[in-house]
mmCIF file of C-alpha atoms in Angstrom:
data_model
loop_
_atom_site.group_PDB
_atom_site.id
_atom_site.type_symbol
_atom_site.label_atom_id
_atom_site.label_comp_id
_atom_site.label_asym_id
_atom_site.label_seq_id
_atom_site.Cartn_x
_atom_site.Cartn_y
_atom_site.Cartn_z
ATOM 1 C CA MET A 1 -84.051 -36.144 15.303
ATOM 2 C CA ASP A 2 -85.772 -34.407 12.671
ATOM 3 C CA SER A 3 -86.887 -32.093 15.305
ATOM 4 C CA TYR A 4 -83.242 -30.945 16.459
ATOM 5 C CA ARG A 5 -81.829 -31.058 12.991
ATOM 6 C CA ASN A 6 -85.049 -28.783 12.548
ATOM 7 C CA GLU A 7 -83.923 -26.568 15.968
ATOM 8 C CA LEU A 8 -80.745 -26.224 14.842
ATOM 9 C CA LYS A 9 -81.574 -24.667 12.293
ATOM 10 C CA SER A 10 -83.920 -22.645 13.701
ATOM 11 C CA TRP A 11 -80.795 -21.175 15.497
ATOM 12 C CA GLN A 12 -78.243 -20.990 12.976
ATOM 13 C CA THR A 13 -79.623 -18.733 11.489
ATOM 14 C CA ASP A 14 -81.737 -16.605 13.170
ATOM 15 C CA ILE A 15 -79.403 -16.834 16.967
ATOM 16 C CA GLY A 16 -76.123 -17.689 15.524
ATOM 17 C CA PRO A 17 -75.196 -14.951 13.445
ATOM 18 C CA ALA A 18 -75.374 -12.168 16.446
ATOM 19 C CA HIS A 19 -74.108 -14.463 18.900
ATOM 20 C CA ASN A 20 -70.991 -14.966 16.732
ATOM 21 C CA VAL A 21 -70.984 -10.533 15.961
ATOM 22 C CA ALA A 22 -70.615 -10.360 19.887
ATOM 23 C CA LEU A 23 -68.874 -13.051 21.090
ATOM 24 C CA LYS A 24 -65.226 -11.913 19.154
ATOM 25 C CA ALA A 25 -66.354 -7.969 20.139
ATOM 26 C CA TRP A 26 -65.964 -9.601 23.528
ATOM 27 C CA LEU A 27 -62.879 -11.550 22.406
ATOM 28 C CA ALA A 28 -62.007 -8.096 21.613
ATOM 29 C CA ASN A 29 -61.886 -6.213 25.250
ATOM 30 C CA PRO A 30 -62.966 -9.541 27.460
ATOM 31 C CA THR A 31 -62.800 -7.059 30.524
ATOM 32 C CA ALA A 32 -65.552 -5.637 29.602
ATOM 33 C CA GLY A 33 -67.984 -7.614 31.030
ATOM 34 C CA GLY A 34 -68.839 -11.736 31.025
ATOM 35 C CA ARG A 35 -68.914 -13.617 28.252
ATOM 36 C CA PRO A 36 -71.869 -13.126 26.025
ATOM 37 C CA LYS A 37 -74.874 -16.088 26.037
ATOM 38 C CA PRO A 38 -76.607 -16.631 22.911
ATOM 39 C CA ALA A 39 -80.634 -15.009 23.593
ATOM 40 C CA ARG A 40 -81.316 -18.796 23.814
ATOM 41 C CA PRO A 41 -79.121 -22.192 23.844
ATOM 42 C CA GLU A 42 -78.050 -24.211 21.209
ATOM 43 C CA PRO A 43 -80.486 -26.904 21.063
ATOM 44 C CA ALA A 44 -78.167 -30.206 22.167
ATOM 45 C CA ASN A 45 -78.498 -33.106 20.384
ATOM 46 C CA PRO A 46 -80.295 -35.870 21.751
ATOM 47 C CA ASP A 47 -77.886 -38.949 20.601
ATOM 48 C CA PRO A 48 -75.898 -39.533 23.415
ATOM 49 C CA MET A 49 -73.573 -42.034 21.074
ATOM 50 C CA GLY A 50 -74.342 -39.265 18.138
ATOM 51 C CA MET A 51 -72.254 -36.114 17.527
ATOM 52 C CA PRO A 52 -72.711 -33.250 19.902
ATOM 53 C CA SER A 53 -74.232 -29.749 18.284
ATOM 54 C CA PRO A 54 -70.972 -28.218 15.947
ATOM 55 C CA SER A 55 -69.747 -25.401 18.765
ATOM 56 C CA ALA A 56 -68.933 -28.368 21.034
ATOM 57 C CA ARG A 57 -67.340 -30.433 18.171
ATOM 58 C CA PRO A 58 -63.416 -29.279 19.178
ATOM 59 C CA SER A 59 -63.857 -30.169 22.949
ATOM 60 C CA THR A 60 -65.735 -33.613 22.808
ATOM 61 C CA PRO A 61 -63.017 -35.992 23.230
ATOM 62 C CA ALA A 62 -61.622 -37.826 20.110
ATOM 63 C CA ILE A 63 -63.032 -35.347 18.019
ATOM 64 C CA ILE A 64 -59.799 -33.707 16.953
ATOM 65 C CA ALA A 65 -57.640 -36.281 17.734
ATOM 66 C CA ASN A 66 -58.884 -38.740 15.397
ATOM 67 C CA ALA A 67 -59.897 -36.098 12.411
ATOM 68 C CA MET A 68 -56.559 -34.293 12.582
ATOM 69 C CA ILE A 69 -53.864 -35.881 14.154
ATOM 70 C CA ALA A 70 -54.241 -39.568 13.563
ATOM 71 C CA PRO A 71 -54.250 -39.740 9.305
ATOM 72 C CA LEU A 72 -50.736 -38.098 9.942
ATOM 73 C CA ALA A 73 -49.631 -40.528 11.975
ATOM 74 C CA PRO A 74 -48.532 -42.841 9.163
ATOM 75 C CA TYR A 75 -45.913 -39.974 7.429
ATOM 76 C CA ALA A 76 -42.952 -39.374 8.725
ATOM 77 C CA LEU A 77 -41.962 -36.617 10.815
ATOM 78 C CA ARG A 78 -39.024 -35.141 13.104
ATOM 79 C CA GLY A 79 -40.673 -33.398 14.873
ATOM 80 C CA VAL A 80 -43.829 -31.789 16.788
ATOM 81 C CA TRP A 81 -44.276 -28.520 18.006
ATOM 82 C CA TRP A 82 -46.748 -27.796 20.272
ATOM 83 C CA TYR A 83 -48.677 -24.636 20.158
ATOM 84 C CA GLN A 84 -51.307 -24.942 22.572
ATOM 85 C CA GLY A 85 -53.218 -24.313 25.897
ATOM 86 C CA GLU A 86 -54.301 -21.398 25.763
ATOM 87 C CA ALA A 87 -58.194 -24.145 26.217
ATOM 88 C CA ASN A 88 -57.460 -25.351 29.526
ATOM 89 C CA GLY A 89 -55.708 -22.676 31.006
ATOM 90 C CA GLY A 90 -58.282 -22.835 33.913
ATOM 91 C CA ALA A 91 -56.606 -26.715 34.664
ATOM 92 C CA GLY A 92 -53.141 -26.537 35.025
ATOM 93 C CA MET A 93 -53.336 -29.089 37.458
ATOM 94 C CA GLU A 94 -54.405 -31.267 35.583
ATOM 95 C CA TYR A 95 -52.391 -30.422 32.562
ATOM 96 C CA ARG A 96 -49.039 -31.412 34.555
ATOM 97 C CA ARG A 97 -51.025 -35.213 33.204
ATOM 98 C CA LEU A 98 -52.210 -34.543 30.341
ATOM 99 C CA LEU A 99 -49.776 -32.963 28.235
ATOM 100 C CA PRO A 100 -47.028 -36.017 28.729
ATOM 101 C CA ARG A 101 -49.457 -38.305 28.479
ATOM 102 C CA LEU A 102 -50.061 -36.836 25.228
ATOM 103 C CA ILE A 103 -46.545 -36.828 23.877
ATOM 104 C CA GLY A 104 -46.080 -40.229 25.107
ATOM 105 C CA ASP A 105 -49.311 -41.254 23.200
ATOM 106 C CA TRP A 106 -47.931 -39.305 19.993
ATOM 107 C CA ARG A 107 -44.805 -40.861 20.026
ATOM 108 C CA ARG A 108 -46.623 -44.622 20.442
ATOM 109 C CA ARG A 109 -48.266 -43.679 17.462
ATOM 110 C CA TRP A 110 -45.642 -42.660 15.139
ATOM 111 C CA GLY A 111 -43.492 -45.442 16.764
ATOM 112 C CA GLN A 112 -40.694 -43.904 15.398
ATOM 113 C CA GLY A 113 -39.434 -43.371 18.978
ATOM 114 C CA ASP A 114 -39.057 -40.290 21.093
ATOM 115 C CA PHE A 115 -38.910 -37.312 18.613
ATOM 116 C CA PRO A 116 -38.126 -33.827 20.120
ATOM 117 C CA PHE A 117 -41.567 -32.060 21.323
ATOM 118 C CA LEU A 118 -40.833 -28.036 21.442
ATOM 119 C CA ILE A 119 -43.841 -26.886 24.164
ATOM 120 C CA VAL A 120 -44.261 -23.587 23.716
ATOM 121 C CA GLN A 121 -45.308 -21.689 26.959
ATOM 122 C CA LEU A 122 -48.430 -19.271 26.558
ATOM 123 C CA ALA A 123 -47.954 -16.237 26.119
ATOM 124 C CA GLY A 124 -49.562 -13.161 28.260
ATOM 125 C CA TRP A 125 -53.374 -12.449 28.222
ATOM 126 C CA ASP A 126 -55.632 -10.960 30.756
ATOM 127 C CA HIS A 127 -58.707 -12.423 30.240
ATOM 128 C CA GLY A 128 -60.874 -11.176 33.365
ATOM 129 C CA SER A 129 -60.521 -8.736 35.955
ATOM 130 C CA LEU A 130 -59.990 -10.862 39.275
ATOM 131 C CA PRO A 131 -55.692 -9.789 41.315
ATOM 132 C CA PRO A 132 -53.228 -12.188 40.350
ATOM 133 C CA GLU A 133 -53.337 -14.764 42.697
ATOM 134 C CA GLN A 134 -56.551 -15.635 41.793
ATOM 135 C CA HIS A 135 -54.733 -16.290 38.096
ATOM 136 C CA ASP A 136 -54.795 -20.092 36.726
ATOM 137 C CA TRP A 137 -52.172 -19.276 33.395
ATOM 138 C CA PRO A 138 -49.670 -19.099 35.627
ATOM 139 C CA TYR A 139 -50.463 -22.769 36.740
ATOM 140 C CA LEU A 140 -50.739 -23.998 33.408
ATOM 141 C CA ARG A 141 -47.032 -22.440 32.174
ATOM 142 C CA GLU A 142 -45.996 -24.202 35.530
ATOM 143 C CA ALA A 143 -46.633 -27.972 34.235
ATOM 144 C CA GLN A 144 -45.758 -26.678 30.843
ATOM 145 C CA LEU A 145 -42.319 -25.841 32.595
ATOM 146 C CA LEU A 146 -42.295 -29.614 34.392
ATOM 147 C CA THR A 147 -43.932 -31.576 31.376
ATOM 148 C CA ALA A 148 -40.111 -29.584 29.673
ATOM 149 C CA GLY A 149 -37.640 -30.784 32.537
ATOM 150 C CA SER A 150 -39.149 -34.548 32.976
ATOM 151 C CA ILE A 151 -39.554 -35.711 29.939
ATOM 152 C CA PRO A 152 -36.932 -36.294 27.901
ATOM 153 C CA ASN A 153 -36.015 -35.171 24.204
ATOM 154 C CA THR A 154 -38.207 -32.091 24.743
ATOM 155 C CA ALA A 155 -38.128 -27.800 25.190
ATOM 156 C CA LEU A 156 -39.850 -25.464 26.526
ATOM 157 C CA VAL A 157 -39.999 -21.853 24.162
ATOM 158 C CA VAL A 158 -40.833 -19.129 26.988
ATOM 159 C CA THR A 159 -43.041 -16.240 24.784
ATOM 160 C CA ILE A 160 -44.478 -14.738 28.351
ATOM 161 C CA ASP A 161 -42.688 -10.725 27.365
ATOM 162 C CA ILE A 162 -44.688 -11.266 23.442
ATOM 163 C CA GLY A 163 -47.695 -11.853 23.985
ATOM 164 C CA ASN A 164 -51.289 -9.670 24.042
ATOM 165 C CA PRO A 165 -52.683 -8.553 27.589
ATOM 166 C CA ARG A 166 -55.921 -7.916 25.214
ATOM 167 C CA ASP A 167 -55.332 -10.403 22.948
ATOM 168 C CA VAL A 168 -55.056 -14.470 23.302
ATOM 169 C CA HIS A 169 -53.451 -14.642 19.430
ATOM 170 C CA PRO A 170 -50.877 -11.825 19.944
ATOM 171 C CA SER A 171 -50.413 -10.980 15.824
ATOM 172 C CA ASN A 172 -46.326 -11.573 16.322
ATOM 173 C CA LYS A 173 -45.621 -14.446 15.442
ATOM 174 C CA LEU A 174 -41.880 -13.578 14.320
ATOM 175 C CA ASP A 175 -40.251 -14.246 17.647
ATOM 176 C CA VAL A 176 -41.994 -17.386 18.885
ATOM 177 C CA GLY A 177 -40.919 -19.056 15.352
ATOM 178 C CA LEU A 178 -37.203 -17.687 16.045
ATOM 179 C CA ARG A 179 -37.433 -19.118 19.689
ATOM 180 C CA LEU A 180 -38.785 -22.329 17.834
ATOM 181 C CA ALA A 181 -36.105 -22.488 15.232
ATOM 182 C CA LEU A 182 -33.167 -21.807 18.704
ATOM 183 C CA ALA A 183 -34.929 -25.180 20.089
ATOM 184 C CA ALA A 184 -35.226 -27.165 17.300
ATOM 185 C CA ARG A 185 -31.943 -26.532 16.359
ATOM 186 C CA ARG A 186 -30.347 -27.761 19.611
ATOM 187 C CA VAL A 187 -32.715 -30.518 20.542
ATOM 188 C CA ALA A 188 -33.407 -31.881 17.166
ATOM 189 C CA TYR A 189 -30.059 -31.286 15.648
ATOM 190 C CA GLY A 190 -27.346 -31.527 18.153
ATOM 191 C CA GLU A 191 -25.775 -27.668 17.767
ATOM 192 C CA ASP A 192 -23.916 -26.347 20.725
ATOM 193 C CA ILE A 193 -25.719 -22.801 21.095
ATOM 194 C CA VAL A 194 -27.980 -21.239 23.873
ATOM 195 C CA TYR A 195 -31.210 -21.827 23.189
ATOM 196 C CA ARG A 196 -33.402 -20.921 26.080
ATOM 197 C CA GLY A 197 -33.827 -18.312 28.777
ATOM 198 C CA PRO A 198 -32.787 -18.589 32.339
ATOM 199 C CA LEU A 199 -34.234 -21.475 34.334
ATOM 200 C CA LEU A 200 -34.679 -20.689 37.890
ATOM 201 C CA LYS A 201 -31.891 -23.686 39.987
ATOM 202 C CA ASP A 202 -32.317 -23.255 43.854
ATOM 203 C CA GLN A 203 -33.052 -20.329 46.764
ATOM 204 C CA HIS A 204 -30.949 -20.109 50.004
ATOM 205 C CA ARG A 205 -32.040 -16.946 52.457
ATOM 206 C CA ASP A 206 -29.601 -14.363 53.589
ATOM 207 C CA GLY A 207 -31.745 -12.932 56.056
ATOM 208 C CA ASN A 208 -34.290 -10.831 54.531
ATOM 209 C CA VAL A 209 -33.379 -11.455 51.059
ATOM 210 C CA LEU A 210 -33.647 -14.539 49.258
ATOM 211 C CA ARG A 211 -30.636 -15.012 46.911
ATOM 212 C CA LEU A 212 -32.164 -17.144 43.613
ATOM 213 C CA ARG A 213 -29.673 -19.666 41.199
ATOM 214 C CA PHE A 214 -30.576 -20.183 37.421
ATOM 215 C CA SER A 215 -29.423 -22.246 35.001
ATOM 216 C CA ASP A 216 -28.803 -21.223 31.061
ATOM 217 C CA ILE A 217 -27.621 -17.695 32.199
ATOM 218 C CA GLY A 218 -25.995 -18.071 28.510
ATOM 219 C CA GLY A 219 -23.679 -14.769 28.818
ATOM 220 C CA GLY A 220 -25.476 -13.743 32.257
ATOM 221 C CA LEU A 221 -28.402 -12.619 32.820
ATOM 222 C CA VAL A 222 -30.196 -8.745 32.437
ATOM 223 C CA ALA A 223 -32.737 -6.822 32.746
ATOM 224 C CA ARG A 224 -34.057 -6.105 28.818
ATOM 225 C CA GLU A 225 -37.581 -4.437 27.017
ATOM 226 C CA ALA A 226 -38.892 -7.152 24.823
ATOM 227 C CA PRO A 227 -38.267 -7.642 21.096
ATOM 228 C CA TRP A 228 -42.199 -6.785 20.533
ATOM 229 C CA ARG A 229 -44.938 -5.338 21.805
ATOM 230 C CA PRO A 230 -48.960 -3.980 20.719
ATOM 231 C CA GLU A 231 -49.378 -1.307 20.027
ATOM 232 C CA GLY A 232 -51.228 0.830 23.691
ATOM 233 C CA VAL A 233 -48.875 -1.076 26.316
ATOM 234 C CA GLU A 234 -45.641 -0.040 28.139
ATOM 235 C CA ALA A 235 -42.072 -0.785 27.574
ATOM 236 C CA LEU A 236 -40.878 -2.662 29.709
ATOM 237 C CA PRO A 237 -37.594 -1.275 31.927
ATOM 238 C CA THR A 238 -33.928 -2.168 31.304
ATOM 239 C CA ASP A 239 -32.448 -0.272 34.480
ATOM 240 C CA ARG A 240 -34.306 -2.799 36.924
ATOM 241 C CA LEU A 241 -36.107 -6.250 37.632
ATOM 242 C CA VAL A 242 -39.789 -6.842 37.899
ATOM 243 C CA GLY A 243 -42.392 -9.348 37.858
ATOM 244 C CA PHE A 244 -41.049 -10.185 41.561
ATOM 245 C CA THR A 245 -43.519 -10.913 44.530
ATOM 246 C CA ILE A 246 -42.369 -12.224 47.689
ATOM 247 C CA SER A 247 -43.688 -14.458 50.584
ATOM 248 C CA GLY A 248 -43.461 -15.285 54.209
ATOM 249 C CA ALA A 249 -45.026 -17.937 56.241
ATOM 250 C CA ASN A 250 -48.375 -15.843 56.167
ATOM 251 C CA LYS A 251 -48.654 -16.619 52.191
ATOM 252 C CA LYS A 252 -49.265 -12.788 51.366
ATOM 253 C CA TRP A 253 -47.670 -11.844 48.384
ATOM 254 C CA ILE A 254 -46.577 -8.820 47.456
ATOM 255 C CA SER A 255 -44.283 -6.495 45.462
ATOM 256 C CA ALA A 256 -40.422 -7.316 45.822
ATOM 257 C CA ASP A 257 -37.306 -5.343 45.482
ATOM 258 C CA ALA A 258 -35.017 -7.317 42.665
ATOM 259 C CA ARG A 259 -31.057 -6.730 41.644
ATOM 260 C CA ILE A 260 -28.727 -9.224 39.446
ATOM 261 C CA GLU A 261 -25.583 -9.742 41.412
ATOM 262 C CA ASN A 262 -23.264 -12.502 39.694
ATOM 263 C CA ASP A 263 -25.320 -13.530 38.145
ATOM 264 C CA CYS A 264 -27.753 -14.672 41.161
ATOM 265 C CA VAL A 265 -31.198 -11.712 41.744
ATOM 266 C CA LEU A 266 -31.637 -10.976 45.153
ATOM 267 C CA VAL A 267 -35.645 -10.747 45.937
ATOM 268 C CA SER A 268 -36.642 -9.103 49.118
ATOM 269 C CA ASN A 269 -38.930 -6.633 50.961
ATOM 270 C CA PRO A 270 -38.406 -4.753 54.376
ATOM 271 C CA GLU A 271 -42.043 -5.782 54.656
ATOM 272 C CA VAL A 272 -41.370 -9.334 54.908
ATOM 273 C CA PRO A 273 -38.093 -10.090 56.972
ATOM 274 C CA GLU A 274 -38.477 -13.546 57.108
ATOM 275 C CA PRO A 275 -39.719 -14.322 53.457
ATOM 276 C CA ILE A 276 -39.626 -17.839 52.335
ATOM 277 C CA ALA A 277 -40.842 -18.145 48.996
ATOM 278 C CA VAL A 278 -40.894 -16.032 45.673
ATOM 279 C CA ARG A 279 -42.582 -16.127 42.620
ATOM 280 C CA TYR A 280 -42.061 -14.336 39.370
ATOM 281 C CA GLY A 281 -44.100 -13.765 36.505
ATOM 282 C CA TRP A 282 -47.323 -14.892 37.943
ATOM 283 C CA ALA A 283 -50.306 -13.268 36.664
ATOM 284 C CA ASN A 284 -52.163 -14.465 33.396
ATOM 285 C CA ALA A 285 -50.812 -11.063 31.815
ATOM 286 C CA PRO A 286 -47.575 -10.410 33.873
ATOM 287 C CA ARG A 287 -44.415 -7.646 33.607
ATOM 288 C CA CYS A 288 -41.440 -9.124 33.720
ATOM 289 C CA ASN A 289 -38.185 -8.509 31.923
ATOM 290 C CA LEU A 290 -35.550 -11.004 33.070
ATOM 291 C CA TYR A 291 -33.093 -12.528 29.593
ATOM 292 C CA ASN A 292 -30.075 -13.615 29.796
ATOM 293 C CA ARG A 293 -27.595 -10.896 27.550
ATOM 294 C CA GLU A 294 -28.499 -13.789 24.537
ATOM 295 C CA GLY A 295 -32.321 -12.194 24.368
ATOM 296 C CA LEU A 296 -34.238 -15.842 25.507
ATOM 297 C CA PRO A 297 -36.546 -14.748 28.324
ATOM 298 C CA ALA A 298 -36.937 -16.595 31.982
ATOM 299 C CA SER A 299 -39.630 -18.862 32.352
ATOM 300 C CA PRO A 300 -42.360 -17.543 35.303
ATOM 301 C CA PHE A 301 -41.719 -19.631 38.150
ATOM 302 C CA ARG A 302 -42.516 -20.451 41.743
ATOM 303 C CA THR A 303 -40.558 -21.788 44.907
ATOM 304 C CA ASP A 304 -43.287 -22.623 46.774
ATOM 305 C CA ASP A 305 -45.877 -25.633 46.404
ATOM 306 C CA TRP A 306 -48.830 -23.965 48.002
ATOM 307 C CA ASP A 307 -52.333 -24.381 46.782
ATOM 308 C CA HIS A 308 -54.022 -22.629 44.132
ATOM 309 C CA GLY A 309 -56.790 -20.249 44.967
ATOM 310 C CA PRO A 310 -60.028 -19.748 44.076
ATOM 311 C CA ALA A 311 -60.289 -20.333 40.520
ATOM 312 C CA ALA A 312 -60.666 -17.551 37.840
ATOM 313 C CA GLY A 313 -63.144 -18.622 35.961
ATOM 314 C CA PRO A 314 -63.859 -21.588 33.556
#
């Protein structure tokens, strides 16, 4: 242990500062190259029952929960806003189990019934240059959507339109807070208000067109611009829908034409004469613009259940 502590001190003095600078620069522009590695690896704690090295501690099971959640459990609360998922972005299928179990665990710890649990869906962030069919984050968003649709007294807050493709921590938190407040007013306080955007209800095929119906359309479906966008990001169009892809039985996804008709969305592409599935906003940082008239965006979705392609990375 003495040797480990000396090595760790040396690493934190000689290696850590330069590595942190390089890592910060990479996070600001992750498409410039691969994630930087330190000049030499951080030494590992030799005690198998001891605390891991500092940079690995937050992701060690129970470390954050015991330090930051367990001490709060005796105190009264009205509900929870859960804004997390980026660190699990490559494990969307696993998150289908993790998030419901976390909600159940917290409700048991507090012993205050099924208190409201409001889930902020991942915003857009493009952390690589892989094609959309290999992107991971859509599956994490899907896990968040499925959890909100299956666990009582929960709600999904969609932020797909107000992220920053180049910054995993977008600066606009105002619109996130406003949407969370709407969800809280409905779920926690019972107000009869429109609190979420369109959610896919079903799909029907009519020749070479797939007709999509939605719940939570409020005053109706519209194409509109996001309430905020970071510098350098092009505005979304308002005269047409974007963000839809379509596929036939060959499972090849291509961009689709989409239009609103009688509060349904009609999706097609002449190159797909027999379509069977649609995806919307199915990318790490998609450009998509389906809203209800109350200004709340539709959640990304898919109508297929095909296996995930090659992973985008760790």
